[in-house]
Every structure is written in structure tokens, then in C-alpha cells.
């Protein structure tokens, strides 16, 4: 595979900024519309609106590394703003996997981009995984205080397991829809 | 440098502070340790010149702790359990956020790049990083201009508009930005090549990156905190 040139790296940086921007918009949209657990829906919302950018990056810079770097922007952000290390791992690993699928495998083009975009979208789940992780910390701290936690425990059990699966399945669905929308916009304005 | 009255830390020791804050969150440190670290990071923020931010962070930490102890001492129902859960989550997220502020505050892009070069990071990491930092203000500017142009033509970004025509609203925003981005990328490439970014050999930098006394003190005190947390001392 060809190596990335300086021009490619600059384009990647620029598109990565736009991607960061769309994720920011998705976060804001969710924050103002969904009250408490808005962060659960951020990955699916941004999967819905960043399909076009993904298509442009995949088509304009068809070399291994581009998608990884675009996704890793979020990893750097999560790291710098002190979400803890587990949060930045998914936003690095999933884009890497998506990149691998996109540039190194030989599946039919249409299903390939669909698959890689779905994988890519999971990159944003990093910051919400701690919600389940933190739950344990919370329960630990209460148990340390000597509380009887059986009741609250049972309440949380249902809420978090269900919400976990709901938000994960939602990511798959919205990335599918988001890529379809992206393709419409891409074909209308950017395809040459 | 912008301000010589305040102590300036090395980007590398700032990064170590961020990692340490994350470690505290993962290892579920006991409350007193969290408090000590919060006091520590508040002092650091004050020393590096952002006293106001330090105060805001510290006060919100105190308020969260107070609320948790005072009002949610007894958990009676589902609602109070959920509120108390949210309080605990926000409280334990505060130390890393403060550390992140400390790291990004008063550190110029040039310093970060110099530090990355010192670590011998490859080009494919450094160049996108520089571009993102430089490009972000431009993007914000473009975004504002597009919004103004839309308003001029009578297309408003209102809630009802977003709900009624979500794809259309998205198209109106994304397409101009992406078209504009294409030009900016070409311009940036030209500038970068003129400035010698594509040069294969050794690059030099105006900024000298060196660990100074304050950095050693910071690293040493972090080490002491880590040892206390690990149960080696006390």
C-alpha cells in the first residue's frame, strides 16, 4: 500500500477537525434534547450525521492510516480532557479495525464501506462504557458506608443492562441510516 | 512567553499529571486521596496562572461532596438513587477534568509539537495534530459565516426546522463546510510545503524543551502521592 504523503496528512487533519466538529454538534443536540442520560445517545447521533465525512475520507485518501487518524482525534481529545484511559482506547481501536476492513480486505465495495463505517461508529462508545464501570465504583462506595444495597442494586441492574444493549444496537442502526444519508449527499455534491 | 510572573511547566510533566488523575479514577481512590489530589491540582492551576478556573473547579468539587454527604446520605427510592449516582459520577470525573485543564492551559501548540518531536514521534502523528490545532479557529469562523449566509436567505436553524427537515438542514450545513474545507486543505498544503514540513531530515525548533526544577518537584510529589495511594507509605 502507498505511504501517506504530507499533503494527505494535511487533508486528514482537516477532515479530522470536521469530524470532531460533527461529534461536538451531536453532543450539543443530545444535551439540549435528552435530559439525564444524553451521553448514551451521542455515538448513535454522530453516526447519523457523519456519514458524508466518512465517505469523503474513504474515497479521497484510500490509504491505510487515514481512517485511523480521523477516529483517533477523539481519542486524543478524550485523553487530554481527562476522560480516563479506557475511554480513549475504543476510539483508537475501532477506527483502526475499520481502516483495516476498508483498505486491506477484499469484500464487495458496498458492503465493505457499510461494515467499516459501523465498526468506526463504535469508536465513540469509549466515554459511555465507564457509566457501567462507574456504577460498580458507586455501589462500592455505598457498600463501604455500610448501606443495604440489595434494593438499589436491583433497580440499577435492569436499567443499565437494558440501556447498554439499547445504545449499542442503536449505534448499528444509525450508522446504517447515516451512511445511506451520507451517500445521498455525497452523490449529489461530491462525486465526480 | 505570555506571562513570566507565573510558573511554566513542561508539557511532559503536564501529561504525567493527566495520566495520574486517570489512575486515581480507575483505582477508585478513597475520598481523602481524592481531596488531597484536588487541593494539589488547584494549587497547580493557581501557580500556572488560571486562578479563577481553579476556584470554580474546587468550589464545585466541595459542593458535590457536600450534597452527597448532606442530602443523599440515606437512599430511599429510585429517584434519590439515580441523583446520588449522577453526583458521584460527576464528582469522580472532576479530578481528571482539572488535570486536563492544567495540561491544555497556557501550553501553546508549538510547545506540544516540540515535546512530540523530542519523543521522536512520527510525522503521521505530528502533522495532523498541528493541522487540527491551527484549523479549528478557521472552521469556527466558516461555520459562523455560513450561518449568517443562511439567515440572509431566510433559512433559520430552529428546532422546528431541524425536526421537520433533518436531512435538508444537515445538507445545508455540511456541504458548504466540506467544500470550503477542500480549499483550505489545499492552501494549508502549499503553506506547509513552503515552510519545509515535507523535509525528510532533522527538524529544528525555536522552543527549548527542558525539565526544570518545578517539573522535578511536580513529578516527585506525584510519585509520593502514588506511593501513598499504593499503600507503600502509611
Short mmCIF file of C-alpha atoms in Angstrom, two decimals:
data_model
loop_
_atom_site.label_atom_id
_atom_site.label_comp_id
_atom_site.label_asym_id
_atom_site.label_seq_id
_atom_site.Cartn_x
_atom_site.Cartn_y
_atom_site.Cartn_z
CA UNK A 1 0.00 0.00 0.00
CA UNK A 2 1.14 3.54 -0.72
CA UNK A 3 2.55 5.60 2.10
CA UNK A 4 0.81 8.75 3.33
CA UNK A 5 2.34 11.94 1.96
CA UNK A 6 2.45 15.32 3.67
CA UNK A 7 -0.49 16.56 1.58
CA UNK A 8 -2.51 13.50 2.59
CA UNK A 9 -1.66 14.09 6.24
CA UNK A 10 -2.85 17.68 6.00
CA UNK A 11 -6.13 16.64 4.37
CA UNK A 12 -6.58 14.03 7.07
CA UNK A 13 -6.03 16.66 9.75
CA UNK A 14 -8.59 18.95 8.15
CA UNK A 15 -11.22 16.24 7.83
CA UNK A 16 -10.50 15.07 11.33
CA UNK A 17 -11.31 18.57 12.55
CA UNK A 18 -14.61 18.49 10.68
CA UNK A 19 -15.35 15.09 12.20
CA UNK A 20 -14.60 16.45 15.65
CA UNK A 21 -16.94 19.30 14.88
CA UNK A 22 -19.82 16.98 13.93
CA UNK A 23 -19.33 14.96 17.08
CA UNK A 24 -19.47 18.21 19.02
CA UNK A 25 -22.73 19.17 17.30
CA UNK A 26 -24.18 15.73 18.02
CA UNK A 27 -23.23 16.08 21.67
CA UNK A 28 -24.83 19.50 21.93
CA UNK A 29 -28.02 18.36 20.18
CA UNK A 30 -28.36 15.50 22.62
CA UNK A 31 -27.53 17.61 25.63
CA UNK A 32 -30.34 20.04 24.91
CA UNK A 33 -32.97 17.48 23.95
CA UNK A 34 -32.41 14.45 26.17
CA UNK A 35 -32.24 15.20 29.89
CA UNK A 36 -30.03 12.95 32.00
CA UNK A 37 -28.60 10.11 30.00
CA UNK A 38 -27.80 12.13 26.90
CA UNK A 39 -24.29 10.75 26.68
CA UNK A 40 -25.69 7.31 25.91
CA UNK A 41 -27.06 8.55 22.61
CA UNK A 42 -24.07 10.57 21.44
CA UNK A 43 -22.40 7.71 19.48
CA UNK A 44 -25.55 6.91 17.52
CA UNK A 45 -26.35 10.57 16.88
CA UNK A 46 -22.92 11.29 15.47
CA UNK A 47 -23.06 8.08 13.43
CA UNK A 48 -26.20 9.52 11.91
CA UNK A 49 -24.61 12.79 10.78
CA UNK A 50 -21.01 11.98 9.92
CA UNK A 51 -21.60 9.52 7.08
CA UNK A 52 -20.70 12.07 4.42
CA UNK A 53 -17.35 12.86 6.01
CA UNK A 54 -16.50 9.20 6.31
CA UNK A 55 -17.30 8.63 2.64
CA UNK A 56 -15.15 11.57 1.57
CA UNK A 57 -12.19 10.40 3.65
CA UNK A 58 -12.52 6.82 2.43
CA UNK A 59 -12.79 7.86 -1.21
CA UNK A 60 -10.27 10.72 -1.29
CA UNK A 61 -7.48 9.17 0.73
CA UNK A 62 -7.71 5.43 0.01
CA UNK A 63 -4.63 4.51 2.01
CA UNK A 64 -4.21 2.66 5.25
CA UNK A 65 -4.00 5.09 8.15
CA UNK A 66 -6.42 7.82 7.11
CA UNK A 67 -9.50 6.48 8.89
CA UNK A 68 -7.45 5.54 11.95
CA UNK A 69 -6.10 9.06 12.34
CA UNK A 70 -9.52 10.67 11.81
CA UNK A 71 -11.01 8.48 14.54
CA UNK A 72 -8.06 8.92 16.85
CA UNK A 73 -8.74 12.65 17.07
CA UNK A 74 -11.48 11.75 19.51
CA UNK A 75 -9.04 9.54 21.39
CA UNK A 76 -6.63 12.46 21.83
CA UNK A 77 -9.48 14.69 22.92
CA UNK A 78 -10.79 12.19 25.45
CA UNK A 79 -7.28 11.76 26.75
CA UNK A 80 -6.46 15.46 27.04
CA UNK A 81 -9.73 16.29 28.71
CA UNK A 82 -9.28 13.65 31.27
CA UNK A 83 -11.80 11.02 30.44
CA UNK A 84 -9.95 8.05 31.76
CA UNK A 85 -7.74 5.71 29.65
CA UNK A 86 -10.44 3.17 28.83
CA UNK A 87 -12.34 5.98 27.09
CA UNK A 88 -9.61 6.65 24.57
CA UNK A 89 -8.87 3.01 23.75
CA UNK A 90 -12.11 2.29 21.80
CA UNK A 91 -11.81 5.49 19.79
CA UNK A 92 -8.41 4.30 18.66
CA UNK A 93 -9.06 0.56 18.24
CA UNK A 94 -12.37 0.65 16.39
CA UNK A 95 -11.21 3.11 13.69
CA UNK A 96 -8.06 1.00 13.29
CA UNK A 97 -10.21 -2.06 12.71
CA UNK A 98 -12.47 -0.11 10.35
CA UNK A 99 -9.42 1.10 8.47
CA UNK A 100 -8.18 -2.46 8.14
CA UNK A 101 -11.52 -3.64 6.79
CA UNK A 102 -11.71 -0.71 4.37
CA UNK A 103 -8.24 -0.86 2.87
CA UNK A 104 -6.94 -4.39 3.31
CA UNK A 105 -9.86 -6.75 2.78
CA UNK A 106 -11.47 -7.72 -0.50
CA UNK A 107 -15.21 -7.62 0.17
CA UNK A 108 -17.59 -6.06 -2.35
CA UNK A 109 -17.29 -2.28 -2.16
CA UNK A 110 -20.80 -1.52 -0.99
CA UNK A 111 -20.95 -3.89 1.94
CA UNK A 112 -17.32 -3.13 2.79
CA UNK A 113 -17.91 0.55 3.45
CA UNK A 114 -21.08 -0.26 5.36
CA UNK A 115 -19.24 -2.70 7.59
CA UNK A 116 -16.27 -0.42 8.18
CA UNK A 117 -18.48 2.56 8.97
CA UNK A 118 -20.42 0.55 11.54
CA UNK A 119 -17.17 -0.51 13.18
CA UNK A 120 -15.91 3.06 13.03
CA UNK A 121 -19.03 4.37 14.76
CA UNK A 122 -18.38 2.20 17.78
CA UNK A 123 -15.25 4.26 18.38
CA UNK A 124 -17.27 6.84 20.29
CA UNK A 125 -18.59 4.38 22.86
CA UNK A 126 -15.48 4.91 24.97
CA UNK A 127 -16.82 7.63 27.27
CA UNK A 128 -20.07 5.82 27.97
CA UNK A 129 -18.56 2.46 28.84
CA UNK A 130 -17.44 3.97 32.18
CA UNK A 131 -21.10 4.53 33.04
CA UNK A 132 -21.31 0.83 33.70
CA UNK A 133 -17.85 0.77 35.12
CA UNK A 134 -18.60 3.71 37.42
CA UNK A 135 -21.75 2.01 38.58
CA UNK A 136 -19.59 -0.57 40.31
CA UNK A 137 -17.49 2.19 41.84
CA UNK A 138 -20.64 3.85 43.09
CA UNK A 139 -22.01 0.69 44.60
CA UNK A 140 -18.62 0.00 46.15
CA UNK A 141 -18.57 3.40 47.81
CA UNK A 142 -22.05 2.88 49.19
CA UNK A 143 -21.23 -0.57 50.50
CA UNK A 144 -18.20 0.94 52.19
CA UNK A 145 -20.60 3.22 54.04
CA UNK A 146 -22.45 0.17 55.25
CA UNK A 147 -25.64 0.51 53.23
CA UNK A 148 -28.01 -2.28 52.39
CA UNK A 149 -27.79 -2.12 48.65
CA UNK A 150 -29.94 -5.03 47.52
CA UNK A 151 -32.87 -2.83 46.56
CA UNK A 152 -30.97 -0.10 44.72
CA UNK A 153 -28.75 -2.72 43.18
CA UNK A 154 -31.68 -4.49 41.61
CA UNK A 155 -33.04 -1.20 40.28
CA UNK A 156 -29.74 -0.32 38.63
CA UNK A 157 -29.19 -3.81 37.27
CA UNK A 158 -32.20 -3.61 34.96
CA UNK A 159 -31.62 -0.03 33.94
CA UNK A 160 -28.01 -0.36 32.94
CA UNK A 161 -28.03 -3.74 31.21
CA UNK A 162 -31.03 -2.74 29.13
CA UNK A 163 -29.63 0.71 28.30
CA UNK A 164 -26.31 -0.85 27.36
CA UNK A 165 -27.85 -3.10 24.73
CA UNK A 166 -30.24 -0.41 23.52
CA UNK A 167 -27.44 2.09 22.92
CA UNK A 168 -25.21 -0.48 21.24
CA UNK A 169 -27.93 -1.72 18.86
CA UNK A 170 -28.88 1.88 18.17
CA UNK A 171 -25.31 2.56 17.01
CA UNK A 172 -25.59 -0.23 14.42
CA UNK A 173 -28.94 1.02 13.12
CA UNK A 174 -27.98 4.69 12.98
CA UNK A 175 -24.65 4.01 11.29
CA UNK A 176 -26.57 2.16 8.58
CA UNK A 177 -29.03 5.02 8.14
CA UNK A 178 -26.28 7.63 8.48
CA UNK A 179 -24.23 6.08 5.70
CA UNK A 180 -27.28 5.94 3.43
CA UNK A 181 -27.89 9.67 4.03
CA UNK A 182 -24.19 10.31 3.54
CA UNK A 183 -24.28 8.51 0.21
CA UNK A 184 -27.19 10.62 -0.99
CA UNK A 185 -25.38 13.84 -0.11
CA UNK A 186 -22.08 12.57 -1.45
CA UNK A 187 -23.51 11.53 -4.81
CA UNK A 188 -25.33 14.82 -5.13
CA UNK A 189 -22.42 17.14 -4.38
CA UNK A 190 -19.05 15.44 -4.25
CA UNK A 191 -18.98 12.52 -6.69
CA UNK A 192 -17.08 13.39 -9.86
CA UNK B 1 6.08 33.59 26.65
CA UNK B 2 2.84 35.31 27.54
CA UNK B 3 3.37 35.81 31.22
CA UNK B 4 6.55 35.48 33.17
CA UNK B 5 5.04 36.01 36.59
CA UNK B 6 3.65 32.51 36.71
CA UNK B 7 5.49 29.23 36.81
CA UNK B 8 5.60 27.42 33.50
CA UNK B 9 5.65 23.65 33.47
CA UNK B 10 6.99 21.33 30.82
CA UNK B 11 4.36 19.69 28.57
CA UNK B 12 5.71 16.30 29.56
CA UNK B 13 5.13 16.77 33.27
CA UNK B 14 1.64 18.05 32.45
CA UNK B 15 0.96 14.84 30.59
CA UNK B 16 2.14 12.80 33.57
CA UNK B 17 -0.33 14.73 35.75
CA UNK B 18 -3.19 13.81 33.39
CA UNK B 19 -2.23 10.15 33.49
CA UNK B 20 -2.02 10.27 37.27
CA UNK B 21 -5.53 11.77 37.51
CA UNK B 22 -6.84 8.99 35.30
CA UNK B 23 -5.13 6.43 37.52
CA UNK B 24 -6.93 7.89 40.54
CA UNK B 25 -10.26 7.44 38.78
CA UNK B 26 -9.54 3.86 37.73
CA UNK B 27 -8.12 2.70 41.04
CA UNK B 28 -11.19 4.12 42.84
CA UNK B 29 -9.09 6.02 45.31
CA UNK B 30 -10.54 6.66 48.74
CA UNK B 31 -12.21 10.07 49.32
CA UNK B 32 -9.33 11.58 51.30
CA UNK B 33 -6.90 10.81 48.49
CA UNK B 34 -9.27 12.41 46.01
CA UNK B 35 -9.47 15.50 48.20
CA UNK B 36 -5.69 15.72 48.52
CA UNK B 37 -5.31 15.48 44.77
CA UNK B 38 -7.97 18.15 44.23
CA UNK B 39 -6.14 20.54 46.56
CA UNK B 40 -2.89 19.70 44.79
CA UNK B 41 -4.28 20.32 41.30
CA UNK B 42 -5.95 23.55 42.46
CA UNK B 43 -2.56 24.79 43.65
CA UNK B 44 -1.03 23.81 40.30
CA UNK B 45 -3.72 25.68 38.38
CA UNK B 46 -3.16 28.77 40.56
CA UNK B 47 0.61 28.56 40.06
CA UNK B 48 0.26 28.38 36.31
CA UNK B 49 -1.97 31.43 36.32
CA UNK B 50 -5.60 30.35 35.99
CA UNK B 51 -6.76 31.18 39.50
CA UNK B 52 -10.39 31.75 38.53
CA UNK B 53 -10.75 28.35 36.88
CA UNK B 54 -9.04 26.69 39.81
CA UNK B 55 -11.53 28.26 42.21
CA UNK B 56 -14.53 27.22 40.09
CA UNK B 57 -13.32 23.62 39.91
CA UNK B 58 -12.53 23.41 43.60
CA UNK B 59 -15.79 25.02 44.70
CA UNK B 60 -17.86 22.67 42.53
CA UNK B 61 -15.98 19.73 43.99
CA UNK B 62 -16.75 20.92 47.53
CA UNK B 63 -20.41 21.49 46.63
CA UNK B 64 -20.73 18.00 45.14
CA UNK B 65 -19.15 16.39 48.18
CA UNK B 66 -21.35 18.43 50.49
CA UNK B 67 -24.52 17.50 48.57
CA UNK B 68 -23.62 13.82 48.58
CA UNK B 69 -22.95 13.76 52.30
CA UNK B 70 -25.76 16.06 53.38
CA UNK B 71 -28.77 15.13 51.29
CA UNK B 72 -28.13 11.68 49.91
CA UNK B 73 -26.83 10.06 52.99
CA UNK B 74 -29.93 7.93 53.18
CA UNK B 75 -31.04 6.41 49.91
CA UNK B 76 -34.76 5.85 49.99
CA UNK B 77 -36.05 5.40 46.46
CA UNK B 78 -35.19 5.06 42.82
CA UNK B 79 -35.06 8.82 42.22
CA UNK B 80 -32.65 9.58 45.02
CA UNK B 81 -30.53 6.61 43.95
CA UNK B 82 -30.24 7.98 40.43
CA UNK B 83 -29.47 11.54 41.60
CA UNK B 84 -26.89 10.28 44.03
CA UNK B 85 -25.37 8.15 41.27
CA UNK B 86 -25.05 11.19 39.00
CA UNK B 87 -23.47 13.20 41.83
CA UNK B 88 -20.88 10.51 42.45
CA UNK B 89 -20.09 10.23 38.73
CA UNK B 90 -19.59 13.98 38.32
CA UNK B 91 -17.54 14.20 41.49
CA UNK B 92 -15.14 11.48 40.44
CA UNK B 93 -14.83 12.97 36.95
CA UNK B 94 -13.67 16.32 38.36
CA UNK B 95 -10.01 15.44 39.12
CA UNK B 96 -9.24 14.29 35.55
CA UNK B 97 -11.06 17.29 34.11
CA UNK B 98 -8.99 19.61 36.30
CA UNK B 99 -5.82 17.84 35.21
CA UNK B 100 -6.85 18.19 31.59
CA UNK B 101 -7.38 21.90 32.10
CA UNK B 102 -3.96 22.18 33.69
CA UNK B 103 -2.44 20.41 30.70
CA UNK B 104 -4.12 22.45 27.99
CA UNK B 105 -3.99 25.82 29.76
CA UNK B 106 -1.10 28.07 28.78
CA UNK B 107 0.53 25.45 26.58
CA UNK B 108 0.99 26.63 23.02
CA UNK B 109 0.79 24.34 20.03
CA UNK B 110 4.46 24.98 19.39
CA UNK B 111 5.39 23.63 22.81
CA UNK B 112 3.37 20.47 22.29
CA UNK B 113 4.95 19.96 18.89
CA UNK B 114 8.43 20.49 20.33
CA UNK B 115 7.69 17.94 23.04
CA UNK B 116 6.36 15.46 20.47
CA UNK B 117 9.49 15.96 18.36
CA UNK B 118 11.60 15.33 21.42
CA UNK B 119 9.84 12.00 21.83
CA UNK B 120 10.64 11.18 18.20
CA UNK B 121 7.01 10.84 17.28
CA UNK B 122 6.50 10.05 13.59
CA UNK B 123 5.26 12.64 11.11
CA UNK B 124 1.92 10.96 10.56
CA UNK B 125 1.02 11.80 14.15
CA UNK B 126 2.53 15.28 14.39
CA UNK B 127 1.24 16.80 11.14
CA UNK B 128 -2.48 16.02 11.64
CA UNK B 129 -2.11 17.30 15.20
CA UNK B 130 -0.71 20.66 14.09
CA UNK B 131 -3.31 20.96 11.35
CA UNK B 132 -6.17 20.30 13.75
CA UNK B 133 -4.94 22.90 16.24
CA UNK B 134 -4.40 25.51 13.55
CA UNK B 135 -7.54 24.73 11.59
CA UNK B 136 -10.07 24.72 14.40
CA UNK B 137 -10.48 28.52 14.70
CA UNK B 138 -10.85 28.78 10.90
CA UNK B 139 -13.59 26.18 10.96
CA UNK B 140 -15.47 28.06 13.65
CA UNK B 141 -15.21 31.22 11.60
CA UNK B 142 -16.51 29.43 8.49
CA UNK B 143 -19.36 27.97 10.46
CA UNK B 144 -20.44 31.41 11.64
CA UNK B 145 -20.27 32.83 8.12
CA UNK B 146 -22.39 30.00 6.77
CA UNK B 147 -24.98 30.58 9.46
CA UNK B 148 -25.11 34.26 8.57
CA UNK B 149 -25.47 33.50 4.89
CA UNK B 150 -28.29 31.09 5.68
CA UNK B 151 -30.08 33.68 7.77
CA UNK B 152 -29.72 36.18 4.98
CA UNK B 153 -31.55 33.80 2.68
CA UNK B 154 -34.23 33.13 5.25
CA UNK B 155 -33.15 29.65 6.32
CA UNK B 156 -33.07 29.53 10.09
CA UNK B 157 -31.57 26.88 12.24
CA UNK B 158 -34.52 26.50 14.55
CA UNK B 159 -35.65 23.47 16.45
CA UNK B 160 -38.78 23.04 14.33
CA UNK B 161 -36.72 23.28 11.16
CA UNK B 162 -34.39 20.55 12.38
CA UNK B 163 -37.31 18.30 13.24
CA UNK B 164 -39.21 18.95 10.02
CA UNK B 165 -36.36 18.65 7.53
CA UNK B 166 -33.44 16.98 9.32
CA UNK B 167 -31.60 15.79 6.20
CA UNK B 168 -32.03 19.11 4.43
CA UNK B 169 -30.73 21.10 7.40
CA UNK B 170 -27.75 18.78 7.60
CA UNK B 171 -27.09 19.18 3.90
CA UNK B 172 -27.23 22.97 4.12
CA UNK B 173 -24.59 22.92 6.82
CA UNK B 174 -22.29 20.11 5.85
CA UNK B 175 -21.95 20.69 2.13
CA UNK B 176 -20.66 24.30 2.29
CA UNK B 177 -18.31 23.42 5.13
CA UNK B 178 -16.90 20.39 3.33
CA UNK B 179 -16.48 22.33 0.09
CA UNK B 180 -14.70 25.11 1.97
CA UNK B 181 -12.55 22.57 3.80
CA UNK B 182 -11.27 21.23 0.50
CA UNK B 183 -9.88 24.64 -0.45
CA UNK B 184 -8.40 25.19 2.99
CA UNK B 185 -6.63 21.84 2.82
CA UNK B 186 -5.02 22.78 -0.48
CA UNK B 187 -3.92 26.17 0.87
CA UNK B 188 -2.53 24.60 4.02
CA UNK B 189 -0.58 22.04 1.99
CA UNK B 190 1.01 24.81 -0.02
CA UNK B 191 1.94 26.75 3.13
CA UNK B 192 3.27 23.67 4.86
CA UNK B 193 5.46 22.71 1.95
CA UNK B 194 6.84 26.24 1.76
CA UNK B 195 7.67 26.07 5.46
CA UNK B 196 9.57 22.85 4.94
CA UNK B 197 7.24 20.40 6.62
CA UNK B 198 7.88 17.85 3.91
CA UNK B 199 11.63 17.89 4.52
CA UNK B 200 12.87 14.40 5.30
CA UNK B 201 15.84 15.23 7.53
CA UNK B 202 16.21 16.58 11.06
CA UNK B 203 13.92 19.47 12.00
CA UNK B 204 14.94 22.21 14.42
CA UNK B 205 12.78 24.18 16.83
CA UNK B 206 12.94 27.61 18.46
CA UNK B 207 11.34 26.32 21.63
CA UNK B 208 13.66 24.54 24.02
CA UNK B 209 12.05 21.72 25.92
CA UNK B 210 13.80 21.01 29.18
CA UNK B 211 12.69 19.71 32.56
CA UNK B 212 13.25 22.45 35.15
CA UNK B 213 13.20 22.49 38.95
CA UNK B 214 9.42 22.95 39.14
CA UNK B 215 8.92 19.94 36.85
CA UNK B 216 11.09 17.74 39.05
CA UNK B 217 9.19 18.94 42.13
CA UNK B 218 5.85 18.19 40.43
CA UNK B 219 6.95 14.73 39.33
CA UNK B 220 8.38 13.96 42.78
CA UNK B 221 5.19 14.97 44.58
CA UNK B 222 3.11 12.89 42.16
CA UNK B 223 5.35 9.93 42.93
CA UNK B 224 4.83 10.48 46.67
CA UNK B 225 1.05 10.61 46.15
CA UNK B 226 1.21 7.42 44.11
CA UNK B 227 3.18 5.65 46.84
CA UNK B 228 0.67 6.75 49.48
CA UNK B 229 -2.20 5.58 47.28
CA UNK B 230 -0.49 2.25 46.66
CA UNK B 231 -0.16 1.75 50.40
CA UNK B 232 3.63 1.76 50.40
CA UNK B 233 3.87 4.69 52.81
CA UNK B 234 1.45 4.99 55.77
#
